[in-house]
mmCIF file of N, CA and C in Angstrom:
data_model
loop_
_atom_site.group_PDB
_atom_site.id
_atom_site.type_symbol
_atom_site.label_atom_id
_atom_site.label_comp_id
_atom_site.label_asym_id
_atom_site.label_seq_id
_atom_site.Cartn_x
_atom_site.Cartn_y
_atom_site.Cartn_z
ATOM 1 N N MET A 57 1.336 -23.939 17.636
ATOM 2 C CA MET A 57 2.726 -23.669 17.335
ATOM 3 C C MET A 57 3.571 -24.188 18.497
ATOM 4 N N THR A 58 4.647 -24.847 18.184
ATOM 5 C CA THR A 58 5.502 -25.399 19.229
ATOM 6 C C THR A 58 6.473 -24.341 19.741
ATOM 7 N N ALA A 59 7.023 -24.603 20.922
ATOM 8 C CA ALA A 59 8.024 -23.692 21.499
ATOM 9 C C ALA A 59 9.257 -23.629 20.602
ATOM 10 N N GLU A 60 9.604 -24.741 19.976
ATOM 11 C CA GLU A 60 10.762 -24.778 19.078
ATOM 12 C C GLU A 60 10.537 -23.893 17.848
ATOM 13 N N GLU A 61 9.321 -23.947 17.279
ATOM 14 C CA GLU A 61 9.009 -23.087 16.129
ATOM 15 C C GLU A 61 9.073 -21.612 16.529
ATOM 16 N N MET A 62 8.509 -21.286 17.682
ATOM 17 C CA MET A 62 8.526 -19.891 18.126
ATOM 18 C C MET A 62 9.951 -19.416 18.393
ATOM 19 N N ALA A 63 10.791 -20.279 18.955
ATOM 20 C CA ALA A 63 12.193 -19.917 19.185
ATOM 21 C C ALA A 63 12.893 -19.636 17.853
ATOM 22 N N GLY A 64 12.560 -20.404 16.818
ATOM 23 C CA GLY A 64 13.129 -20.161 15.491
ATOM 24 C C GLY A 64 12.720 -18.811 14.937
ATOM 25 N N TYR A 65 11.450 -18.438 15.109
ATOM 26 C CA TYR A 65 10.990 -17.126 14.656
ATOM 27 C C TYR A 65 11.664 -16.019 15.453
ATOM 28 N N ASP A 66 11.845 -16.228 16.758
ATOM 29 C CA ASP A 66 12.534 -15.232 17.582
ATOM 30 C C ASP A 66 13.949 -14.999 17.056
ATOM 31 N N ARG A 67 14.665 -16.087 16.730
ATOM 32 C CA ARG A 67 16.030 -15.948 16.184
ATOM 33 C C ARG A 67 15.998 -15.217 14.846
ATOM 34 N N ALA A 68 15.026 -15.530 14.007
ATOM 35 C CA ALA A 68 14.911 -14.867 12.704
ATOM 36 C C ALA A 68 14.686 -13.371 12.891
ATOM 37 N N TRP A 69 13.825 -13.007 13.845
ATOM 38 C CA TRP A 69 13.540 -11.591 14.068
ATOM 39 C C TRP A 69 14.752 -10.848 14.596
ATOM 40 N N VAL A 70 15.586 -11.494 15.389
ATOM 41 C CA VAL A 70 16.822 -10.849 15.848
ATOM 42 C C VAL A 70 17.670 -10.475 14.638
ATOM 43 N N TRP A 71 17.845 -11.414 13.713
ATOM 44 C CA TRP A 71 18.651 -11.150 12.521
ATOM 45 C C TRP A 71 18.003 -10.115 11.610
ATOM 46 N N LEU A 72 16.696 -10.237 11.408
ATOM 47 C CA LEU A 72 16.013 -9.278 10.543
ATOM 48 C C LEU A 72 16.099 -7.865 11.103
ATOM 49 N N ARG A 73 15.961 -7.726 12.418
ATOM 50 C CA ARG A 73 16.077 -6.394 13.031
ATOM 51 C C ARG A 73 17.491 -5.847 12.897
ATOM 52 N N LEU A 74 18.492 -6.707 13.042
ATOM 53 C CA LEU A 74 19.881 -6.252 12.887
ATOM 54 C C LEU A 74 20.144 -5.784 11.457
ATOM 55 N N VAL A 75 19.684 -6.557 10.494
ATOM 56 C CA VAL A 75 19.965 -6.256 9.094
ATOM 57 C C VAL A 75 19.155 -5.051 8.607
ATOM 58 N N LEU A 76 17.875 -5.044 8.916
ATOM 59 C CA LEU A 76 16.998 -3.991 8.399
ATOM 60 C C LEU A 76 16.847 -2.793 9.339
ATOM 61 N N GLY A 77 17.204 -2.974 10.603
ATOM 62 C CA GLY A 77 16.964 -1.941 11.604
ATOM 63 C C GLY A 77 17.573 -0.593 11.273
ATOM 64 N N ALA A 78 18.853 -0.583 10.938
ATOM 65 C CA ALA A 78 19.522 0.679 10.637
ATOM 66 C C ALA A 78 18.914 1.327 9.390
ATOM 67 N N LEU A 79 18.627 0.516 8.397
ATOM 68 C CA LEU A 79 18.025 1.022 7.166
ATOM 69 C C LEU A 79 16.667 1.668 7.453
ATOM 70 N N VAL A 80 15.850 1.002 8.253
ATOM 71 C CA VAL A 80 14.529 1.542 8.602
ATOM 72 C C VAL A 80 14.674 2.846 9.383
ATOM 73 N N ARG A 81 15.561 2.852 10.372
ATOM 74 C CA ARG A 81 15.727 4.058 11.192
ATOM 75 C C ARG A 81 16.215 5.243 10.368
ATOM 76 N N VAL A 82 17.146 5.003 9.452
ATOM 77 C CA VAL A 82 17.718 6.091 8.657
ATOM 78 C C VAL A 82 16.739 6.572 7.579
ATOM 79 N N LEU A 83 16.147 5.644 6.845
ATOM 80 C CA LEU A 83 15.297 6.033 5.721
ATOM 81 C C LEU A 83 13.888 6.458 6.135
ATOM 82 N N LEU A 84 13.324 5.798 7.124
ATOM 83 C CA LEU A 84 11.921 6.047 7.468
ATOM 84 C C LEU A 84 11.722 6.894 8.717
ATOM 85 N N ARG A 85 12.705 6.903 9.600
ATOM 86 C CA ARG A 85 12.623 7.647 10.863
ATOM 87 C C ARG A 85 11.268 7.450 11.550
ATOM 88 N N PRO A 86 10.918 6.194 11.861
ATOM 89 C CA PRO A 86 9.604 5.940 12.460
ATOM 90 C C PRO A 86 9.472 6.559 13.848
ATOM 91 N N ARG A 87 8.255 6.951 14.178
ATOM 92 C CA ARG A 87 7.917 7.468 15.494
ATOM 93 C C ARG A 87 6.847 6.551 16.066
ATOM 94 N N VAL A 88 7.013 6.145 17.311
ATOM 95 C CA VAL A 88 6.106 5.176 17.921
ATOM 96 C C VAL A 88 5.407 5.800 19.117
ATOM 97 N N ASP A 89 4.109 5.642 19.149
ATOM 98 C CA ASP A 89 3.306 6.044 20.296
ATOM 99 C C ASP A 89 2.576 4.806 20.801
ATOM 100 N N GLY A 90 2.551 4.600 22.109
ATOM 101 C CA GLY A 90 1.767 3.521 22.695
ATOM 102 C C GLY A 90 2.466 2.190 22.837
ATOM 103 N N ARG A 91 3.776 2.148 22.665
ATOM 104 C CA ARG A 91 4.505 0.887 22.788
ATOM 105 C C ARG A 91 4.276 0.225 24.150
ATOM 106 N N GLU A 92 4.027 1.039 25.174
ATOM 107 C CA GLU A 92 3.823 0.503 26.525
ATOM 108 C C GLU A 92 2.539 -0.321 26.627
ATOM 109 N N HIS A 93 1.660 -0.236 25.651
ATOM 110 C CA HIS A 93 0.412 -0.994 25.667
ATOM 111 C C HIS A 93 0.562 -2.405 25.091
ATOM 112 N N VAL A 94 1.697 -2.718 24.495
ATOM 113 C CA VAL A 94 1.937 -4.053 23.954
ATOM 114 C C VAL A 94 2.343 -4.966 25.106
ATOM 115 N N PRO A 95 1.579 -6.039 25.363
ATOM 116 C CA PRO A 95 1.944 -6.929 26.463
ATOM 117 C C PRO A 95 3.273 -7.634 26.189
ATOM 118 N N ARG A 96 4.047 -7.884 27.232
ATOM 119 C CA ARG A 96 5.361 -8.525 27.077
ATOM 120 C C ARG A 96 5.251 -10.005 26.743
ATOM 121 N N SER A 97 4.150 -10.637 27.110
ATOM 122 C CA SER A 97 3.982 -12.065 26.819
ATOM 123 C C SER A 97 2.506 -12.359 26.590
ATOM 124 N N GLY A 98 2.240 -13.544 26.087
ATOM 125 C CA GLY A 98 0.873 -13.945 25.807
ATOM 126 C C GLY A 98 0.433 -13.512 24.420
ATOM 127 N N ALA A 99 -0.719 -13.982 24.042
ATOM 128 C CA ALA A 99 -1.240 -13.690 22.708
ATOM 129 C C ALA A 99 -1.775 -12.262 22.626
ATOM 130 N N PHE A 100 -1.618 -11.666 21.485
ATOM 131 C CA PHE A 100 -2.238 -10.374 21.189
ATOM 132 C C PHE A 100 -2.301 -10.215 19.684
ATOM 133 N N MET A 101 -3.148 -9.325 19.227
ATOM 134 C CA MET A 101 -3.275 -9.081 17.801
ATOM 135 C C MET A 101 -2.853 -7.652 17.520
ATOM 136 N N PHE A 102 -1.951 -7.523 16.592
ATOM 137 C CA PHE A 102 -1.432 -6.227 16.158
ATOM 138 C C PHE A 102 -1.963 -6.013 14.750
ATOM 139 N N VAL A 103 -2.790 -5.015 14.553
ATOM 140 C CA VAL A 103 -3.439 -4.787 13.264
ATOM 141 C C VAL A 103 -2.968 -3.448 12.700
ATOM 142 N N SER A 104 -2.667 -3.446 11.430
ATOM 143 C CA SER A 104 -2.176 -2.225 10.797
ATOM 144 C C SER A 104 -2.678 -2.147 9.371
ATOM 145 N N ASN A 105 -2.872 -0.923 8.895
ATOM 146 C CA ASN A 105 -3.114 -0.720 7.471
ATOM 147 C C ASN A 105 -1.785 -0.925 6.761
ATOM 148 N N HIS A 106 -1.827 -1.565 5.628
ATOM 149 C CA HIS A 106 -0.615 -1.857 4.872
ATOM 150 C C HIS A 106 -0.672 -1.026 3.593
ATOM 151 N N GLU A 107 0.145 0.021 3.539
ATOM 152 C CA GLU A 107 0.064 0.932 2.407
ATOM 153 C C GLU A 107 1.251 0.846 1.447
ATOM 154 N N SER A 108 2.365 0.252 1.897
ATOM 155 C CA SER A 108 3.513 0.086 1.000
ATOM 156 C C SER A 108 4.369 -1.071 1.496
ATOM 157 N N TRP A 109 5.351 -1.449 0.690
ATOM 158 C CA TRP A 109 6.268 -2.516 1.093
ATOM 159 C C TRP A 109 7.113 -2.103 2.292
ATOM 160 N N TRP A 110 7.278 -0.822 2.520
ATOM 161 C CA TRP A 110 8.071 -0.344 3.656
ATOM 162 C C TRP A 110 7.377 -0.583 4.986
ATOM 163 N N ASP A 111 6.059 -0.751 4.957
ATOM 164 C CA ASP A 111 5.323 -0.995 6.201
ATOM 165 C C ASP A 111 5.826 -2.240 6.922
ATOM 166 N N ILE A 112 6.145 -3.264 6.180
ATOM 167 C CA ILE A 112 6.518 -4.550 6.775
ATOM 168 C C ILE A 112 7.798 -4.422 7.607
ATOM 169 N N PRO A 113 8.922 -3.968 7.038
ATOM 170 C CA PRO A 113 10.118 -3.824 7.881
ATOM 171 C C PRO A 113 9.970 -2.753 8.953
ATOM 172 N N ALA A 114 9.207 -1.692 8.673
ATOM 173 C CA ALA A 114 9.038 -0.636 9.678
ATOM 174 C C ALA A 114 8.288 -1.164 10.896
ATOM 175 N N LEU A 115 7.199 -1.868 10.681
ATOM 176 C CA LEU A 115 6.441 -2.412 11.808
ATOM 177 C C LEU A 115 7.250 -3.470 12.557
ATOM 178 N N GLY A 116 7.970 -4.282 11.822
ATOM 179 C CA GLY A 116 8.803 -5.289 12.470
ATOM 180 C C GLY A 116 9.904 -4.684 13.314
ATOM 181 N N GLN A 117 10.408 -3.552 12.904
ATOM 182 C CA GLN A 117 11.497 -2.893 13.617
ATOM 183 C C GLN A 117 11.023 -2.202 14.888
ATOM 184 N N VAL A 118 9.887 -1.549 14.862
ATOM 185 C CA VAL A 118 9.506 -0.693 15.984
ATOM 186 C C VAL A 118 8.715 -1.397 17.087
ATOM 187 N N GLN A 119 8.116 -2.534 16.802
ATOM 188 C CA GLN A 119 7.366 -3.203 17.862
ATOM 189 C C GLN A 119 8.308 -4.131 18.624
ATOM 190 N N PRO A 120 8.059 -4.359 19.908
ATOM 191 C CA PRO A 120 9.031 -5.053 20.750
ATOM 192 C C PRO A 120 9.003 -6.580 20.707
ATOM 193 N N ARG A 121 8.085 -7.193 20.000
ATOM 194 C CA ARG A 121 7.949 -8.639 20.043
ATOM 195 C C ARG A 121 8.100 -9.277 18.670
ATOM 196 N N THR A 122 8.310 -10.579 18.662
ATOM 197 C CA THR A 122 8.320 -11.335 17.423
ATOM 198 C C THR A 122 6.928 -11.312 16.815
ATOM 199 N N VAL A 123 6.851 -11.190 15.510
ATOM 200 C CA VAL A 123 5.576 -11.099 14.819
ATOM 201 C C VAL A 123 5.363 -12.325 13.951
ATOM 202 N N ARG A 124 4.164 -12.857 13.964
ATOM 203 C CA ARG A 124 3.715 -13.845 12.976
ATOM 204 C C ARG A 124 2.704 -13.097 12.138
ATOM 205 N N TYR A 125 2.861 -13.080 10.842
ATOM 206 C CA TYR A 125 1.987 -12.257 10.024
ATOM 207 C C TYR A 125 1.476 -13.020 8.807
ATOM 208 N N MET A 126 0.315 -12.588 8.361
ATOM 209 C CA MET A 126 -0.277 -13.162 7.155
ATOM 210 C C MET A 126 0.357 -12.491 5.941
ATOM 211 N N ALA A 127 0.604 -13.287 4.919
ATOM 212 C CA ALA A 127 1.112 -12.754 3.653
ATOM 213 C C ALA A 127 0.389 -13.479 2.526
ATOM 214 N N LYS A 128 0.122 -12.783 1.457
ATOM 215 C CA LYS A 128 -0.596 -13.427 0.366
ATOM 216 C C LYS A 128 0.192 -14.641 -0.126
ATOM 217 N N SER A 129 -0.535 -15.693 -0.435
ATOM 218 C CA SER A 129 0.090 -16.979 -0.756
ATOM 219 C C SER A 129 1.030 -16.902 -1.956
ATOM 220 N N GLU A 130 0.784 -15.985 -2.867
ATOM 221 C CA GLU A 130 1.649 -15.849 -4.048
ATOM 222 C C GLU A 130 3.092 -15.520 -3.681
ATOM 223 N N LEU A 131 3.307 -14.832 -2.565
ATOM 224 C CA LEU A 131 4.670 -14.457 -2.161
ATOM 225 C C LEU A 131 5.519 -15.670 -1.830
ATOM 226 N N PHE A 132 4.893 -16.735 -1.377
ATOM 227 C CA PHE A 132 5.633 -17.941 -0.994
ATOM 228 C C PHE A 132 6.119 -18.726 -2.203
ATOM 229 N N ARG A 133 5.643 -18.369 -3.389
ATOM 230 C CA ARG A 133 6.082 -19.025 -4.630
ATOM 231 C C ARG A 133 7.337 -18.392 -5.215
ATOM 232 N N ILE A 134 7.723 -17.228 -4.713
ATOM 233 C CA ILE A 134 8.942 -16.560 -5.191
ATOM 234 C C ILE A 134 10.115 -17.243 -4.494
ATOM 235 N N PRO A 135 11.033 -17.878 -5.240
ATOM 236 C CA PRO A 135 12.026 -18.776 -4.647
ATOM 237 C C PRO A 135 12.743 -18.265 -3.386
ATOM 238 N N VAL A 136 13.500 -17.232 -3.437
ATOM 239 C CA VAL A 136 14.263 -16.786 -2.267
ATOM 240 C C VAL A 136 13.378 -15.981 -1.317
ATOM 241 N N PHE A 137 12.591 -15.086 -1.863
ATOM 242 C CA PHE A 137 11.741 -14.221 -1.042
ATOM 243 C C PHE A 137 10.746 -15.039 -0.218
ATOM 244 N N GLY A 138 10.144 -16.054 -0.816
ATOM 245 C CA GLY A 138 9.188 -16.897 -0.108
ATOM 246 C C GLY A 138 9.802 -17.581 1.095
ATOM 247 N N ARG A 139 11.050 -18.022 0.962
ATOM 248 C CA ARG A 139 11.751 -18.653 2.096
ATOM 249 C C ARG A 139 12.011 -17.644 3.210
ATOM 250 N N ILE A 140 12.367 -16.421 2.853
ATOM 251 C CA ILE A 140 12.616 -15.385 3.862
ATOM 252 C C ILE A 140 11.323 -15.047 4.597
ATOM 253 N N VAL A 141 10.219 -14.935 3.870
ATOM 254 C CA VAL A 141 8.933 -14.644 4.503
ATOM 255 C C VAL A 141 8.577 -15.742 5.499
ATOM 256 N N ALA A 142 8.719 -16.999 5.097
ATOM 257 C CA ALA A 142 8.415 -18.121 5.992
ATOM 258 C C ALA A 142 9.384 -18.154 7.170
ATOM 259 N N TRP A 143 10.656 -17.901 6.930
ATOM 260 C CA TRP A 143 11.672 -17.893 7.990
ATOM 261 C C TRP A 143 11.352 -16.840 9.037
ATOM 262 N N GLY A 144 10.836 -15.706 8.582
ATOM 263 C CA GLY A 144 10.501 -14.626 9.494
ATOM 264 C C GLY A 144 9.144 -14.761 10.161
ATOM 265 N N GLY A 145 8.462 -15.872 9.966
ATOM 266 C CA GLY A 145 7.206 -16.102 10.661
ATOM 267 C C GLY A 145 5.953 -15.846 9.859
ATOM 268 N N GLY A 146 6.092 -15.559 8.571
ATOM 269 C CA GLY A 146 4.912 -15.328 7.752
ATOM 270 C C GLY A 146 4.187 -16.627 7.444
ATOM 271 N N PHE A 147 2.883 -16.547 7.301
ATOM 272 C CA PHE A 147 2.114 -17.715 6.879
ATOM 273 C C PHE A 147 1.180 -17.287 5.756
ATOM 274 N N PRO A 148 0.953 -18.192 4.786
ATOM 275 C CA PRO A 148 0.198 -17.808 3.595
ATOM 276 C C PRO A 148 -1.306 -17.712 3.842
ATOM 277 N N VAL A 149 -1.924 -16.782 3.150
ATOM 278 C CA VAL A 149 -3.386 -16.661 3.138
ATOM 279 C C VAL A 149 -3.814 -16.495 1.684
ATOM 280 N N ARG A 150 -4.857 -17.245 1.314
ATOM 281 C CA ARG A 150 -5.413 -17.120 -0.039
ATOM 282 C C ARG A 150 -6.438 -15.993 -0.016
ATOM 283 N N ARG A 151 -6.209 -15.009 -0.836
ATOM 284 C CA ARG A 151 -7.099 -13.844 -0.858
ATOM 285 C C ARG A 151 -8.295 -14.108 -1.768
ATOM 286 N N GLY A 152 -9.420 -13.490 -1.413
ATOM 287 C CA GLY A 152 -10.588 -13.582 -2.264
ATOM 288 C C GLY A 152 -11.395 -14.851 -2.101
ATOM 289 N N GLU A 153 -11.076 -15.656 -1.113
ATOM 290 C CA GLU A 153 -11.816 -16.890 -0.856
ATOM 291 C C GLU A 153 -11.674 -17.263 0.607
ATOM 292 N N PRO A 154 -12.601 -18.052 1.139
ATOM 293 C CA PRO A 154 -12.447 -18.492 2.519
ATOM 294 C C PRO A 154 -11.169 -19.319 2.676
ATOM 295 N N ASP A 155 -10.448 -19.114 3.756
ATOM 296 C CA ASP A 155 -9.189 -19.829 3.974
ATOM 297 C C ASP A 155 -9.060 -20.195 5.449
ATOM 298 N N ARG A 156 -9.630 -21.297 5.830
ATOM 299 C CA ARG A 156 -9.610 -21.740 7.228
ATOM 300 C C ARG A 156 -8.207 -22.080 7.698
ATOM 301 N N ASP A 157 -7.309 -22.469 6.803
ATOM 302 C CA ASP A 157 -5.944 -22.805 7.194
ATOM 303 C C ASP A 157 -5.199 -21.592 7.760
ATOM 304 N N SER A 158 -5.534 -20.414 7.294
ATOM 305 C CA SER A 158 -4.853 -19.211 7.764
ATOM 306 C C SER A 158 -5.271 -18.891 9.161
#
């Protein structure tokens, strides 16, 4: 990934946090434990169980860094939604089969 691509994702996350942040805080009232363990720079893997559509904006809101996340490839076929997922750093994964591209 180039520095320019990462800068684009960083800008997208600023906007997504502004738009969704208040909604997440008011509706979900997330509580975070262990934020101090997330490194400020460098690679790391953040793994979570995904139980509802609310998990995505909630996790994006409460963690301190830009996220690149896997999303099922079918989501990228939805005209507007697919563009938003890609803009926010999502990359497609084909489920149920080996996918080296992911």
